[in-house]
PDB file of C-alpha atoms in Angstrom:
ATOM      1  CA  MET A 289      -1.743  12.595  19.082  1.00 56.00           C
ATOM      2  CA  GLY A 290      -3.186  14.711  17.143  1.00 60.00           C
ATOM      3  CA  LEU A 291      -3.587  14.996  13.086  1.00 60.00           C
ATOM      4  CA  LYS A 292      -1.101  16.892  11.918  1.00 73.00           C
ATOM      5  CA  GLN A 293      -2.738  16.596   7.513  1.00 81.00           C
ATOM      6  CA  ALA A 294      -5.355  18.435   6.236  1.00 90.00           C
ATOM      7  CA  ILE A 295      -6.615  14.567   5.116  1.00 94.00           C
ATOM      8  CA  THR A 296      -5.663  11.813   6.624  1.00 95.00           C
ATOM      9  CA  PRO A 297      -6.621   8.195   4.587  1.00 96.00           C
ATOM     10  CA  TYR A 298      -8.729   5.660   6.910  1.00 97.00           C
ATOM     11  CA  LEU A 299      -8.458   2.301   6.580  1.00 98.00           C
ATOM     12  CA  TRP A 300     -11.328   0.105   7.731  1.00 97.00           C
ATOM     13  CA  PHE A 301     -11.426  -3.620   9.291  1.00 97.00           C
ATOM     14  CA  ASP A 302     -13.480  -5.865  10.630  1.00 95.00           C
ATOM     15  CA  THR A 303     -10.800  -6.409  14.480  1.00 94.00           C
ATOM     16  CA  GLN A 304      -7.676  -6.437  12.709  1.00 97.00           C
ATOM     17  CA  ALA A 305      -6.950  -2.071  12.518  1.00 97.00           C
ATOM     18  CA  GLU A 306      -3.564  -2.327  15.485  1.00 98.00           C
ATOM     19  CA  GLU A 307      -2.762  -5.657  13.469  1.00 98.00           C
ATOM     20  CA  ALA A 308      -2.313  -4.284   9.719  1.00 98.00           C
ATOM     21  CA  ALA A 309      -0.943  -1.381  11.718  1.00 98.00           C
ATOM     22  CA  ARG A 310       1.821  -2.750  13.562  1.00 98.00           C
ATOM     23  CA  PHE A 311       2.253  -5.138  10.069  1.00 98.00           C
ATOM     24  CA  TYR A 312       2.395  -1.559   8.205  1.00 98.00           C
ATOM     25  CA  VAL A 313       4.633   0.555  10.549  1.00 98.00           C
ATOM     26  CA  SER A 314       7.450  -2.669  10.124  1.00 98.00           C
ATOM     27  CA  VAL A 315       7.691  -3.113   6.035  1.00 98.00           C
ATOM     28  CA  PHE A 316       8.340   1.407   5.596  1.00 98.00           C
ATOM     29  CA  PRO A 317      11.227   3.238   6.794  1.00 96.00           C
ATOM     30  CA  ASN A 318      10.549   6.646   9.118  1.00 96.00           C
ATOM     31  CA  SER A 319       7.267   4.838  10.194  1.00 98.00           C
ATOM     32  CA  ARG A 320       5.123   4.655  13.606  1.00 98.00           C
ATOM     33  CA  ILE A 321       2.450   3.976  15.285  1.00 98.00           C
ATOM     34  CA  LEU A 322       0.991   6.724  16.776  1.00 97.00           C
ATOM     35  CA  THR A 323      -2.805   6.102  18.558  1.00 96.00           C
ATOM     36  CA  VAL A 324      -3.708   3.193  19.322  1.00 96.00           C
ATOM     37  CA  ALA A 325      -7.457   4.620  21.211  1.00 95.00           C
ATOM     38  CA  ARG A 326      -9.652   1.468  22.918  1.00 94.00           C
ATOM     39  CA  TYR A 327     -13.067   1.335  23.276  1.00 89.00           C
ATOM     40  CA  SER A 328     -14.403   1.998  26.626  1.00 86.00           C
ATOM     41  CA  GLU A 329     -17.584   0.338  28.483  1.00 71.00           C
ATOM     42  CA  LEU A 330     -20.255   2.251  26.492  1.00 67.00           C
ATOM     43  CA  GLY A 331     -19.006   0.343  23.529  1.00 71.00           C
ATOM     44  CA  PRO A 332     -19.909  -0.669  21.214  1.00 78.00           C
ATOM     45  CA  GLY A 333     -17.650  -2.877  20.849  1.00 79.00           C
ATOM     46  CA  PRO A 334     -16.237  -5.642  23.291  1.00 85.00           C
ATOM     47  CA  GLU A 335     -14.729  -3.478  26.044  1.00 88.00           C
ATOM     48  CA  GLY A 336     -10.539  -2.594  25.563  1.00 90.00           C
ATOM     49  CA  SER A 337     -10.506  -3.667  22.578  1.00 92.00           C
ATOM     50  CA  VAL A 338      -8.958  -0.879  19.883  1.00 95.00           C
ATOM     51  CA  MET A 339     -11.207   0.806  17.855  1.00 95.00           C
ATOM     52  CA  VAL A 340      -8.574   3.107  16.099  1.00 96.00           C
ATOM     53  CA  VAL A 341      -5.023   3.591  15.391  1.00 97.00           C
ATOM     54  CA  LEU A 342      -3.501   5.827  14.476  1.00 97.00           C
ATOM     55  CA  PHE A 343      -0.537   5.325  12.320  1.00 98.00           C
ATOM     56  CA  GLU A 344       2.616   7.300  10.328  1.00 97.00           C
ATOM     57  CA  LEU A 345       4.717   5.338   7.286  1.00 97.00           C
ATOM     58  CA  ASP A 346       7.331   7.599   6.519  1.00 95.00           C
ATOM     59  CA  GLY A 347       5.795  10.718   7.744  1.00 93.00           C
ATOM     60  CA  MET A 348       2.270  10.568   5.956  1.00 96.00           C
ATOM     61  CA  GLN A 349      -0.668   9.832   8.458  1.00 97.00           C
ATOM     62  CA  PHE A 350      -3.225   6.949   8.218  1.00 98.00           C
ATOM     63  CA  GLY A 351      -6.141   5.709  10.495  1.00 98.00           C
ATOM     64  CA  ALA A 352      -7.527   2.165  11.298  1.00 98.00           C
ATOM     65  CA  ILE A 353     -10.888   1.596  12.870  1.00 96.00           C
ATOM     66  CA  ASN A 354     -11.750  -1.635  13.348  1.00 94.00           C
ATOM     67  CA  GLY A 355     -15.377  -1.324  12.523  1.00 91.00           C
ATOM     68  CA  GLY A 356     -17.193  -4.752  11.888  1.00 90.00           C
ATOM     69  CA  THR A 357     -17.542  -6.908   8.776  1.00 91.00           C
ATOM     70  CA  VAL A 358     -19.647  -4.104   6.895  1.00 92.00           C
ATOM     71  CA  PHE A 359     -17.513  -2.039   4.550  1.00 94.00           C
ATOM     72  CA  LYS A 360     -14.097  -4.131   3.098  1.00 94.00           C
ATOM     73  CA  LEU A 361     -11.475  -3.296   1.203  1.00 95.00           C
ATOM     74  CA  SER A 362     -10.660  -3.465  -2.122  1.00 94.00           C
ATOM     75  CA  GLU A 363      -9.103  -2.888  -5.630  1.00 94.00           C
ATOM     76  CA  ALA A 364     -11.362   0.522  -5.252  1.00 95.00           C
ATOM     77  CA  THR A 365      -8.694   1.813  -3.122  1.00 96.00           C
ATOM     78  CA  SER A 366      -4.907   1.353  -3.894  1.00 97.00           C
ATOM     79  CA  PHE A 367      -2.056   3.285  -2.684  1.00 97.00           C
ATOM     80  CA  LEU A 368       0.660   3.352  -5.249  1.00 95.00           C
ATOM     81  CA  ILE A 369       4.727   3.238  -3.610  1.00 97.00           C
ATOM     82  CA  ASP A 370       6.924   5.222  -5.205  1.00 95.00           C
ATOM     83  CA  CYS A 371       9.958   2.553  -6.081  1.00 96.00           C
ATOM     84  CA  LYS A 372      13.837   4.588  -6.894  1.00 93.00           C
ATOM     85  CA  THR A 373      15.571   1.197  -7.978  1.00 95.00           C
ATOM     86  CA  GLN A 374      14.361  -2.837  -8.564  1.00 96.00           C
ATOM     87  CA  GLU A 375      15.840  -3.845  -5.267  1.00 97.00           C
ATOM     88  CA  GLU A 376      12.945  -1.526  -3.859  1.00 97.00           C
ATOM     89  CA  ILE A 377      10.664  -2.936  -5.808  1.00 97.00           C
ATOM     90  CA  ASP A 378      11.915  -6.426  -4.492  1.00 98.00           C
ATOM     91  CA  PHE A 379      11.265  -5.317  -0.804  1.00 98.00           C
ATOM     92  CA  TYR A 380       7.906  -4.290  -1.271  1.00 98.00           C
ATOM     93  CA  TRP A 381       6.923  -6.753  -3.549  1.00 98.00           C
ATOM     94  CA  GLU A 382       7.215  -9.821  -1.416  1.00 98.00           C
ATOM     95  CA  LYS A 383       7.383  -7.694   2.281  1.00 98.00           C
ATOM     96  CA  LEU A 384       3.383  -6.612   1.407  1.00 98.00           C
ATOM     97  CA  GLY A 385       2.828  -9.813  -0.788  1.00 97.00           C
ATOM     98  CA  ALA A 386       3.508 -12.475   1.611  1.00 97.00           C
ATOM     99  CA  GLY A 387       0.519 -14.241   2.587  1.00 97.00           C
ATOM    100  CA  GLY A 388      -1.598 -11.607   0.113  1.00 97.00           C
ATOM    101  CA  LEU A 389      -2.275 -12.184  -3.415  1.00 97.00           C
ATOM    102  CA  TYR A 390       0.610 -11.146  -6.742  1.00 98.00           C
ATOM    103  CA  GLN A 391      -1.572  -9.079  -8.950  1.00 97.00           C
ATOM    104  CA  PRO A 392      -1.172  -8.241 -12.696  1.00 96.00           C
ATOM    105  CA  CYS A 393       0.816  -4.718 -13.681  1.00 94.00           C
ATOM    106  CA  GLY A 394       2.606  -4.378 -10.185  1.00 96.00           C
ATOM    107  CA  TRP A 395       0.108  -4.351  -7.761  1.00 97.00           C
ATOM    108  CA  VAL A 396      -0.593  -6.369  -4.947  1.00 98.00           C
ATOM    109  CA  LYS A 397      -3.114  -7.725  -2.375  1.00 98.00           C
ATOM    110  CA  ASP A 398      -1.435  -8.049   1.348  1.00 98.00           C
ATOM    111  CA  ARG A 399      -3.045  -9.704   3.505  1.00 98.00           C
ATOM    112  CA  PHE A 400      -5.768  -7.858   5.219  1.00 98.00           C
ATOM    113  CA  GLY A 401      -6.905  -7.151   1.832  1.00 97.00           C
ATOM    114  CA  LEU A 402      -5.307  -3.772   0.867  1.00 98.00           C
ATOM    115  CA  SER A 403      -3.743  -3.192  -2.437  1.00 98.00           C
ATOM    116  CA  TRP A 404      -0.763  -1.411  -3.001  1.00 98.00           C
ATOM    117  CA  GLN A 405       0.659  -0.851  -6.127  1.00 96.00           C
ATOM    118  CA  VAL A 406       4.916  -1.624  -6.480  1.00 97.00           C
ATOM    119  CA  ASN A 407       5.357   0.838  -9.529  1.00 94.00           C
ATOM    120  CA  SER A 408       8.620   3.542  -9.691  1.00 91.00           C
ATOM    121  CA  SER A 409       7.541   6.670 -10.924  1.00 83.00           C
ATOM    122  CA  ALA A 410      10.298   6.196 -13.854  1.00 78.00           C
ATOM    123  CA  LEU A 411       7.608   4.122 -15.116  1.00 74.00           C
ATOM    124  CA  VAL A 412       5.207   5.981 -14.492  1.00 72.00           C
ATOM    125  CA  GLU A 413       7.153   8.707 -16.774  1.00 78.00           C
ATOM    126  CA  LYS A 414       7.637   6.352 -19.128  1.00 73.00           C
ATOM    127  CA  ALA A 415       4.264   5.857 -20.067  1.00 72.00           C
ATOM    128  CA  HIS A 416       2.819   9.664 -20.614  1.00 77.00           C
ATOM    129  CA  ALA A 417       6.358   9.916 -23.282  1.00 77.00           C
ATOM    130  CA  ASP A 418       5.889  10.370 -26.811  1.00 85.00           C
ATOM    131  CA  PRO A 419       2.592   7.886 -28.427  1.00 89.00           C
ATOM    132  CA  ALA A 420       5.410   5.500 -29.210  1.00 89.00           C
ATOM    133  CA  THR A 421       7.337   4.887 -26.679  1.00 89.00           C
ATOM    134  CA  SER A 422       3.818   4.858 -24.622  1.00 88.00           C
ATOM    135  CA  ARG A 423       3.007   1.997 -26.900  1.00 91.00           C
ATOM    136  CA  ARG A 424       5.921   0.022 -26.092  1.00 93.00           C
ATOM    137  CA  VAL A 425       6.222   0.646 -22.681  1.00 91.00           C
ATOM    138  CA  MET A 426       2.620  -0.513 -21.294  1.00 90.00           C
ATOM    139  CA  GLU A 427       2.695  -3.313 -23.697  1.00 93.00           C
ATOM    140  CA  ALA A 428       5.773  -4.722 -21.630  1.00 94.00           C
ATOM    141  CA  MET A 429       3.934  -3.369 -18.176  1.00 92.00           C
ATOM    142  CA  MET A 430       0.562  -5.771 -19.378  1.00 93.00           C
ATOM    143  CA  GLN A 431       2.890  -8.509 -20.179  1.00 95.00           C
ATOM    144  CA  MET A 432       4.218  -8.506 -16.288  1.00 96.00           C
ATOM    145  CA  THR A 433       2.552  -9.421 -12.819  1.00 97.00           C
ATOM    146  CA  LYS A 434       5.713  -7.844 -10.868  1.00 97.00           C
ATOM    147  CA  ILE A 435       7.540  -4.880 -12.610  1.00 96.00           C
ATOM    148  CA  ASP A 436      10.835  -4.934 -13.816  1.00 96.00           C
ATOM    149  CA  LEU A 437      12.313  -1.783 -14.440  1.00 94.00           C
ATOM    150  CA  ALA A 438      15.710  -3.538 -16.999  1.00 94.00           C
ATOM    151  CA  VAL A 439      12.897  -4.036 -19.175  1.00 95.00           C
ATOM    152  CA  LEU A 440      10.541  -1.501 -19.233  1.00 92.00           C
ATOM    153  CA  GLN A 441      13.723   0.867 -19.577  1.00 91.00           C
ATOM    154  CA  LYS A 442      14.179  -2.062 -22.867  1.00 93.00           C
ATOM    155  CA  ALA A 443      11.019  -1.193 -24.059  1.00 93.00           C
ATOM    156  CA  ALA A 444      11.105   2.719 -23.523  1.00 90.00           C
ATOM    157  CA  GLU A 445      14.345   2.569 -25.758  1.00 90.00           C
ATOM    158  CA  GLY A 446      12.604   0.215 -28.646  1.00 88.00           C
ATOM    159  CA  ALA A 447      14.956  -2.718 -28.264  1.00 80.00           C
TER     160      ALA A 447
END
């Protein structure tokens, strides 16, 4: 199965590409593994080991490659999850953060080292409102680890 979108993010792993892809498709709805390509006897990896995994997360295609220890994932690349409710924020926060690292302002690094922004477009809209609202919302968010939409709504209202 070939790629169907113009730009496809590829994630670099040491040897955990398939494990990571299977974890991600278990977390996000409407997700699946598309293909798993394995190294042949011609290498460079051990014959039969996973080389590349193509997968979809809620309809968006990704690739994961087992490239060895040359490169590591970092916060320099992250994926924002636009949550509509506090329940969604809580769900993704717990699922993706298990075995990983919870970070300020709604960021979480999963156990594979991939960074996620568990957030809401409602917050982004409030953060780009008039200067006074934006300041209050950003000040409230800077005090958070996991995003709390009720607190941010109060901040936006000036309460």
